[in-house]
XYZ file of C-alpha atoms in Angstrom:
525
model
C 0.000 0.000 0.000
C 2.591 2.439 -1.064
C 1.351 5.939 -0.500
C 3.664 8.855 -1.149
C 6.947 9.726 -2.769
C 7.983 13.316 -3.221
C 9.050 14.067 -6.770
C 10.270 17.619 -6.683
C 9.469 21.092 -5.500
C 6.149 22.661 -6.323
C 6.077 24.936 -9.359
C 4.040 28.089 -9.549
C 1.642 27.989 -12.471
C 1.077 30.666 -15.045
C -2.317 31.465 -16.525
C -1.447 29.805 -19.821
C -0.829 26.398 -18.233
C -4.266 25.677 -16.784
C -7.589 24.905 -18.438
C -10.334 25.460 -15.906
C -13.380 23.315 -16.538
C -15.530 24.595 -13.698
C -15.491 28.343 -14.195
C -12.740 29.247 -11.755
C -10.838 32.346 -12.810
C -7.440 31.290 -14.119
C -5.739 34.563 -13.331
C -6.250 33.930 -9.627
C -4.205 30.759 -9.558
C -0.761 32.307 -9.522
C -1.490 34.052 -6.232
C -4.027 31.661 -4.772
C -1.581 29.469 -2.893
C -0.134 32.512 -1.166
C -3.627 33.438 -0.005
C -4.036 29.933 1.389
C -1.033 30.517 3.591
C -2.708 33.569 5.023
C -6.042 31.787 5.316
C -4.675 28.950 7.385
C -1.818 30.682 9.188
C 0.505 27.951 7.965
C 3.808 28.408 9.726
C 6.860 26.241 9.137
C 4.987 22.982 9.694
C 3.501 23.134 6.187
C 5.178 24.184 2.969
C 3.963 24.200 -0.596
C 7.338 22.877 -1.567
C 7.625 19.130 -1.193
C 8.940 18.113 2.180
C 12.504 16.962 2.625
C 11.581 13.324 2.655
C 8.807 10.786 2.469
C 8.444 8.515 5.375
C 6.217 6.035 7.078
C 3.825 4.917 4.413
C 2.990 8.325 3.052
C 3.255 10.144 6.347
C 5.062 13.386 5.987
C 7.626 14.999 8.274
C 8.776 18.541 7.530
C 12.040 20.136 8.515
C 10.319 22.567 10.850
C 8.988 19.868 13.136
C 10.244 19.089 16.597
C 13.256 16.804 16.953
C 15.384 15.614 19.796
C 18.858 14.148 20.042
C 19.538 10.941 21.847
C 23.001 9.538 21.990
C 24.176 11.766 19.173
C 21.562 10.371 16.763
C 18.763 12.571 15.450
C 15.317 11.162 16.207
C 12.271 12.532 14.429
C 9.642 13.135 17.055
C 6.676 11.617 15.270
C 5.842 9.612 12.188
C 2.427 11.194 11.967
C 0.803 12.859 8.968
C 1.292 16.491 8.170
C -0.517 18.608 10.727
C -0.608 22.394 10.979
C 0.502 24.032 14.180
C -2.785 25.942 14.252
C -6.292 25.112 13.124
C -7.816 26.655 10.024
C -9.091 30.167 10.595
C -11.411 30.046 7.583
C -13.071 27.126 5.791
C -11.311 25.713 2.775
C -13.111 26.058 -0.538
C -13.104 23.688 -3.462
C -11.027 26.273 -5.291
C -8.357 25.829 -2.616
C -8.304 22.060 -3.161
C -8.060 22.455 -6.933
C -5.222 24.948 -6.562
C -3.397 22.503 -4.283
C -3.316 19.882 -7.053
C -2.454 22.465 -9.694
C 0.506 23.678 -7.640
C 2.293 20.460 -8.655
C 2.802 21.686 -12.221
C 6.444 22.303 -13.060
C 8.497 22.849 -16.228
C 10.043 19.853 -17.940
C 13.544 20.631 -16.738
C 12.312 20.123 -13.174
C 10.591 16.794 -13.796
C 11.906 14.019 -11.598
C 11.478 10.274 -11.032
C 10.345 9.005 -7.626
C 10.408 5.208 -7.249
C 8.889 3.206 -4.409
C 9.284 -0.495 -3.835
C 8.166 -2.922 -1.172
C 9.475 -6.327 -0.153
C 8.710 -9.044 2.363
C 11.185 -9.585 5.174
C 11.351 -13.160 6.466
C 13.305 -15.335 8.857
C 15.728 -17.298 6.697
C 15.759 -20.463 8.789
C 12.021 -20.905 9.240
C 10.643 -18.824 6.319
C 8.353 -17.157 8.871
C 7.372 -13.467 8.981
C 9.550 -11.037 10.873
C 8.174 -10.022 14.234
C 7.864 -6.337 15.035
C 10.738 -6.779 17.504
C 12.944 -7.986 14.659
C 11.780 -5.157 12.422
C 12.540 -2.675 15.193
C 16.017 -4.159 15.560
C 16.554 -3.944 11.811
C 15.481 -0.292 11.635
C 17.654 0.603 14.604
C 20.565 -1.252 13.027
C 20.192 0.653 9.768
C 19.994 3.942 11.666
C 23.151 3.258 13.625
C 25.197 1.796 10.797
C 24.172 4.048 7.919
C 23.164 7.300 9.671
C 19.425 7.261 9.024
C 17.148 9.368 11.191
C 14.560 7.412 13.125
C 10.853 8.039 12.606
C 8.887 7.352 15.770
C 5.215 6.960 16.635
C 5.148 7.228 20.381
C 7.829 4.850 21.604
C 7.739 2.685 18.450
C 10.170 3.066 15.583
C 8.131 2.922 12.385
C 10.518 4.197 9.739
C 13.724 5.927 8.756
C 14.626 9.046 6.883
C 17.792 10.189 5.164
C 17.740 13.267 2.992
C 14.866 12.843 0.579
C 14.652 9.065 0.977
C 12.451 7.265 3.453
C 12.074 3.712 4.692
C 8.635 2.830 5.999
C 6.612 -0.145 7.140
C 3.480 -1.234 5.361
C 0.775 -2.786 7.571
C 2.171 -6.333 7.496
C 5.757 -5.237 7.985
C 6.522 -4.976 4.284
C 9.726 -2.987 4.009
C 9.380 -0.011 1.666
C 11.909 2.390 0.228
C 10.379 5.654 -0.943
C 13.052 7.032 -3.178
C 14.306 10.566 -3.615
C 13.219 12.624 -6.652
C 15.919 11.811 -9.194
C 16.708 12.998 -12.693
C 17.788 9.776 -14.417
C 17.105 6.061 -14.221
C 20.800 5.453 -13.568
C 20.395 7.407 -10.348
C 17.236 5.452 -9.545
C 18.950 2.099 -9.997
C 21.965 3.262 -7.971
C 19.578 4.267 -5.192
C 17.928 0.831 -5.311
C 21.293 -0.920 -5.192
C 22.481 1.172 -2.265
C 19.273 0.509 -0.346
C 19.386 -3.241 -0.948
C 23.039 -3.373 0.070
C 22.302 -1.596 3.337
C 19.176 -3.647 4.054
C 20.988 -6.916 3.384
C 24.006 -5.910 5.447
C 21.852 -5.226 8.483
C 19.400 -8.078 7.924
C 21.802 -10.934 7.269
C 23.364 -10.550 10.695
C 19.887 -11.114 12.125
C 19.086 -14.104 9.923
C 16.627 -12.035 7.892
C 16.143 -12.119 4.128
C 14.030 -10.079 1.702
C 11.706 -11.521 -0.926
C 10.765 -9.680 -4.117
C 7.263 -10.817 -5.077
C 3.807 -9.253 -5.416
C 1.809 -11.404 -2.991
C 2.958 -13.368 0.024
C 3.355 -16.947 -1.312
C 3.282 -18.904 1.949
C 1.847 -17.200 5.016
C -1.753 -17.064 6.120
C -3.115 -13.645 6.870
C -3.477 -14.421 10.568
C 0.220 -15.292 10.801
C 1.322 -11.777 9.864
C 1.667 -9.171 12.625
C 0.050 -5.773 12.124
C 2.507 -2.928 12.549
C 1.942 -0.554 15.510
C 0.800 2.473 13.528
C -2.359 4.253 14.575
C -3.743 4.760 11.088
C -3.467 1.058 10.314
C -5.743 0.080 13.188
C -8.465 2.366 11.861
C -8.086 1.048 8.309
C -7.956 -2.558 9.554
C -11.312 -2.124 11.276
C -12.891 -0.416 8.265
C -11.694 -2.667 5.419
C -13.986 -5.663 6.092
C -16.995 -3.349 5.843
C -16.275 -2.417 2.207
C -14.671 -5.483 0.600
C -13.516 -9.019 1.246
C -9.834 -8.623 0.349
C -8.797 -5.368 2.013
C -6.893 -7.045 4.820
C -5.026 -9.164 2.279
C -4.067 -5.958 0.485
C -2.739 -4.511 3.725
C -0.844 -7.544 4.963
C 0.111 -9.677 1.985
C 0.880 -7.485 -1.049
C 3.991 -5.739 -2.317
C 4.299 -3.332 -5.210
C 6.724 -1.220 -7.201
C 5.456 2.158 -8.361
C 6.817 5.317 -9.920
C 5.752 8.910 -9.332
C 6.057 11.364 -12.212
C 5.517 15.045 -12.882
C 3.480 17.119 -15.338
C 3.849 20.691 -16.570
C 0.198 21.740 -16.856
C -3.334 20.539 -16.413
C -3.441 19.487 -20.071
C -0.212 17.511 -19.659
C -1.555 15.857 -16.512
C -4.694 14.786 -18.386
C -2.745 13.180 -21.235
C -0.437 11.306 -18.870
C -3.301 10.248 -16.619
C -5.202 8.783 -19.596
C -2.195 6.905 -20.961
C -1.352 5.660 -17.487
C -4.839 4.266 -16.914
C -5.251 2.751 -20.382
C -1.845 1.043 -20.310
C -1.781 0.105 -16.624
C -3.038 -3.424 -17.397
C -0.062 -3.864 -19.708
C 2.277 -2.847 -16.896
C 0.453 -5.259 -14.579
C 0.959 -8.044 -17.118
C 4.624 -7.252 -17.804
C 5.413 -7.271 -14.088
C 3.032 -10.073 -13.012
C 4.745 -11.913 -10.165
C 2.258 -13.211 -7.601
C 0.939 -16.679 -8.537
C 0.967 -18.333 -5.090
C -1.200 -18.136 -1.979
C -0.542 -20.152 1.181
C 1.852 -22.485 -0.595
C -0.179 -23.274 -3.709
C -1.002 -21.716 -7.087
C -3.878 -19.291 -6.675
C -5.131 -19.225 -10.271
C -3.742 -15.747 -10.969
C -0.547 -14.378 -12.466
C -0.977 -11.209 -10.422
C -2.854 -11.970 -7.241
C -1.771 -8.550 -5.980
C -3.692 -6.888 -8.792
C -6.720 -9.111 -8.233
C -6.782 -8.156 -4.552
C -7.536 -4.550 -5.467
C -10.750 -5.541 -7.279
C -12.455 -6.320 -3.966
C -10.749 -4.024 -1.480
C -12.929 -0.891 -1.512
C -14.467 0.045 -4.842
C -15.159 3.607 -3.702
C -11.414 4.361 -3.754
C -9.952 1.970 -6.364
C -10.284 1.164 -10.045
C -9.837 2.548 -13.552
C -11.573 5.952 -13.090
C -13.487 6.157 -16.398
C -14.296 9.846 -15.741
C -10.653 10.688 -16.496
C -11.495 10.156 -20.185
C -14.404 12.609 -20.146
C -13.951 15.877 -22.035
C -14.622 17.810 -18.824
C -11.857 16.097 -16.838
C -9.255 18.204 -15.066
C -8.026 19.038 -11.588
C -11.501 20.072 -10.519
C -13.098 16.776 -11.546
C -10.497 14.835 -9.591
C -11.245 16.994 -6.557
C -14.947 16.161 -6.944
C -14.064 12.465 -7.042
C -11.751 12.675 -4.040
C -14.324 14.585 -2.003
C -16.719 11.677 -2.432
C -14.211 9.030 -1.343
C -15.023 8.197 2.295
C -12.481 9.337 4.857
C -10.369 7.116 7.123
C -9.092 9.458 9.829
C -7.871 12.888 10.816
C -4.815 13.551 12.940
C -4.982 15.898 15.902
C -2.657 16.389 18.881
C -0.532 13.396 17.854
C -3.542 11.090 17.780
C -5.583 9.520 15.018
C -9.318 10.187 15.162
C -11.455 7.557 13.452
C -13.559 9.156 10.729
C -13.928 6.036 8.610
C -16.777 6.242 6.137
C -17.419 9.919 6.820
C -17.527 12.698 4.241
C -14.790 15.223 3.543
C -17.543 17.475 2.189
C -19.130 17.469 5.643
C -15.712 18.239 7.119
C -15.430 21.283 4.859
C -18.798 22.446 6.159
C -17.696 22.014 9.770
C -20.033 19.038 10.197
C -17.604 16.169 10.800
C -19.132 14.455 13.813
C -15.914 13.598 15.732
C -14.817 17.277 15.579
C -18.006 19.334 15.176
C -17.421 22.916 14.136
C -13.828 22.244 13.062
C -12.721 22.799 9.473
C -10.046 20.860 7.560
C -6.608 22.205 6.801
C -4.668 21.618 3.605
C -2.763 18.917 5.455
C -6.036 17.103 6.107
C -6.665 17.235 2.360
C -3.145 16.054 1.623
C -3.574 13.124 4.014
C -6.988 12.260 2.565
C -5.481 12.019 -0.932
C -3.062 9.354 0.306
C -6.023 7.106 1.223
C -7.271 6.849 -2.378
C -5.940 3.877 -4.363
C -6.915 3.878 -8.062
C -4.677 2.302 -10.695
C -3.220 5.778 -11.287
C -3.371 8.311 -8.470
C -3.184 12.085 -8.690
C -1.674 14.234 -6.006
C 0.770 16.951 -7.029
C 2.232 14.321 -9.321
C 0.957 11.097 -10.881
C 1.556 7.668 -9.350
C 1.660 4.565 -11.565
C 0.390 1.817 -9.254
C -0.086 -1.341 -11.311
C 3.150 -3.321 -10.857
C 3.902 -6.319 -8.643
C 6.944 -6.336 -6.422
C 9.821 -8.253 -7.952
C 13.578 -8.784 -8.375
C 15.863 -5.788 -8.473
C 16.098 -5.587 -12.269
C 12.337 -5.126 -12.369
C 12.489 -2.404 -9.733
C 14.548 -0.413 -12.241
C 12.472 -1.543 -15.230
C 9.121 -0.244 -14.008
C 10.131 3.430 -13.804
C 11.971 2.966 -17.109
C 8.755 1.784 -18.746
C 6.732 4.784 -17.610
C 9.458 7.407 -18.000
C 10.025 6.303 -21.594
C 6.306 6.610 -22.326
C 5.368 9.731 -20.378
C 8.473 11.926 -20.330
C 9.002 11.898 -24.103
C 6.542 13.891 -26.174
C 6.666 11.620 -29.231
C 6.099 8.428 -27.265
C 3.375 10.038 -25.174
C 1.487 11.152 -28.258
C 1.912 7.754 -29.926
C 0.591 6.059 -26.780
C -2.408 8.400 -26.816
C -3.015 7.509 -30.458
C -2.849 3.770 -29.748
C -5.367 3.968 -26.921
C -7.609 6.761 -28.248
C -10.404 4.499 -29.483
C -10.323 2.011 -26.602
C -13.740 1.945 -25.012
C -14.400 2.080 -21.270
C -15.599 -1.511 -21.523
C -12.351 -2.611 -23.167
C -10.217 -0.854 -20.574
C -12.203 -2.473 -17.774
C -12.053 -5.867 -19.478
C -8.260 -5.655 -19.569
C -8.207 -4.649 -15.906
C -10.361 -7.660 -15.034
C -8.650 -10.288 -17.195
C -4.955 -9.407 -17.029
C -4.475 -10.663 -13.436
C -5.564 -14.088 -14.707
C -4.219 -14.375 -18.257
C -1.495 -11.722 -18.391
C -0.108 -10.898 -21.815
C -2.108 -13.721 -23.385
C -5.360 -11.881 -22.700
C -7.344 -11.705 -25.968
C -7.728 -8.135 -27.175
C -9.494 -7.151 -30.372
C -8.004 -9.251 -33.183
C -5.013 -10.579 -31.280
C -3.427 -10.857 -27.865
C -2.440 -8.163 -25.421
C 1.207 -9.130 -25.863
C 1.115 -7.692 -29.396
C 0.042 -4.314 -28.016
C 2.631 -4.660 -25.244
C 5.382 -5.171 -27.794
C 4.470 -1.901 -29.511
C 4.195 -0.080 -26.194
C 7.545 -1.335 -24.886
C 9.149 -0.172 -28.145
C 7.601 3.262 -27.618
C 9.050 3.338 -24.113
C 12.484 2.286 -25.340
C 12.447 4.893 -28.103
C 11.385 7.541 -25.588
C 14.300 6.659 -23.325
C 16.724 6.888 -26.240
C 15.482 10.378 -27.073
C 16.028 11.455 -23.449
C 19.734 11.073 -24.126
C 20.789 9.419 -20.857
C 21.467 5.932 -22.290
C 18.681 4.440 -20.185
C 17.023 2.051 -22.642
C 18.934 -0.973 -21.295
C 16.768 -0.865 -18.188
C 13.910 -2.170 -20.340
C 15.689 -5.342 -21.463
C 13.941 -7.403 -18.804
C 10.424 -6.480 -19.897
C 11.298 -6.426 -23.599
C 11.851 -10.177 -23.383
C 8.615 -10.640 -21.436
C 6.674 -8.758 -24.122
C 8.379 -10.690 -26.923
C 7.588 -14.118 -25.495
C 4.392 -13.330 -23.631
C 5.761 -15.348 -20.700
C 5.632 -13.523 -17.362
C 7.782 -14.149 -14.314
C 4.666 -15.587 -12.639
C 4.396 -18.224 -15.357
C 8.073 -19.098 -14.998
C 7.581 -19.557 -11.250
C 4.586 -21.801 -11.874
C 6.734 -23.875 -14.219
C 9.360 -24.287 -11.506
C 6.691 -25.130 -8.935
C 5.272 -27.888 -11.129
C 8.748 -29.029 -12.164
C 11.937 -29.118 -10.175
C 10.378 -27.640 -7.020
C 8.097 -30.655 -6.738
C 5.007 -28.543 -6.016
C 6.695 -26.983 -2.993
C 6.579 -23.184 -2.832
C 9.448 -22.800 -0.349
C 12.181 -22.508 -3.047
C 10.644 -19.215 -4.187
C 12.189 -17.604 -1.098
C 15.614 -18.416 -2.519
C 14.693 -17.820 -6.161
C 13.518 -14.247 -5.498
C 15.804 -13.428 -2.582
C 17.412 -10.004 -2.880
């Protein structure tokens, strides 16, 4: 359940860069964010620039927040969400929320790549989950050995921070690196390698290994400890009310995702549409979750299937993104109707699950009657929405399974080649322009089962994937950083139509003797 990665500083938008679909006056936008500062009395705890790191599953810590020193090591005082030092003095308007999203626009020279990847830690001898005590020891070991700052929630260590990188814990103890905003894929892969080296160095001494796969292949859900983070308890209680697989999503899935920038509302719309239309292809190319509780589960990407019955009010393919009227405002309307999980006040989570952010904006949120939301409440609410592509002040591509390190580098390469090159982006738009909502949803439904061999129009999805991967490779070549080699792994998958999941199933039914345990060695980092 990767939530946030910061991909660069906010860029102030000119009038020419925004198409308002709801009648807001474009000339106001350049100064609107400054007025929000006055409206909310936002002191150093909140900045329109991205914070100096992303930590703790999308929970943000800014440089102005309280810290203490213990034993010469900096300890961040809380791993909580962004929270203003004072309450809002005036109600937020929808215009404020639209301007918040629009403030993410930035010129192409400031576009960056933010990569996030999760992995399962396990006890090498027994192949059992790590306990929280072991996770705590691992985080403390990384902090001491490699000079990470500790992120605390009360007395519990729940993450680490170093510069603009963060290490966080997903609900079931999945270990996540939220990468820094980087300019090239070479930097991204170097960051991945450095992180894996550090994690392995600290973990091996404890008898801990890390598995790169999209869905936990062996453990039952009740065998996995829930991490001691206040927000997770609220979500854990709410999930069974809205879907049958939400707890599996929390405890037993791992993903790789990439966060990318846009220069205007129009650019955001084009990238959002390509990202949604082609997300099933990414899911197929990176499919790597064919086992559940020691046996084949009937899917190539069980992780992707999990999201189809988690909470349909906050997941899916968002067909409204393809409407002519779509823009920042329409996404705000959608997000306002996604039920809330919580708000954060005085270092405590307040359960607001199922309640309306619209009521909050009217001062009618029942746990805090008469109180209005701040921009940080809005920012936190956006992190609790999980469609296949997510909009904040950047776009998150969310369709890939966790996997081996080469695939960690390949997923951002795929999307950067498609979305950061104008020619490839336009060609991708042309390819998908006449796909119907029904076809896009069909691909979303079928790909977790049949992968690249999903029938599509007059052929198979792998034939479209081959064209799309070539577009991505060509886009990387035009970037001029010699990055196209990062796509070699998925180029072969597209050529053959054989996913990593299918290779694992072949091993399971062959030399593994229908025993899933060897996957822990096969996909060990």
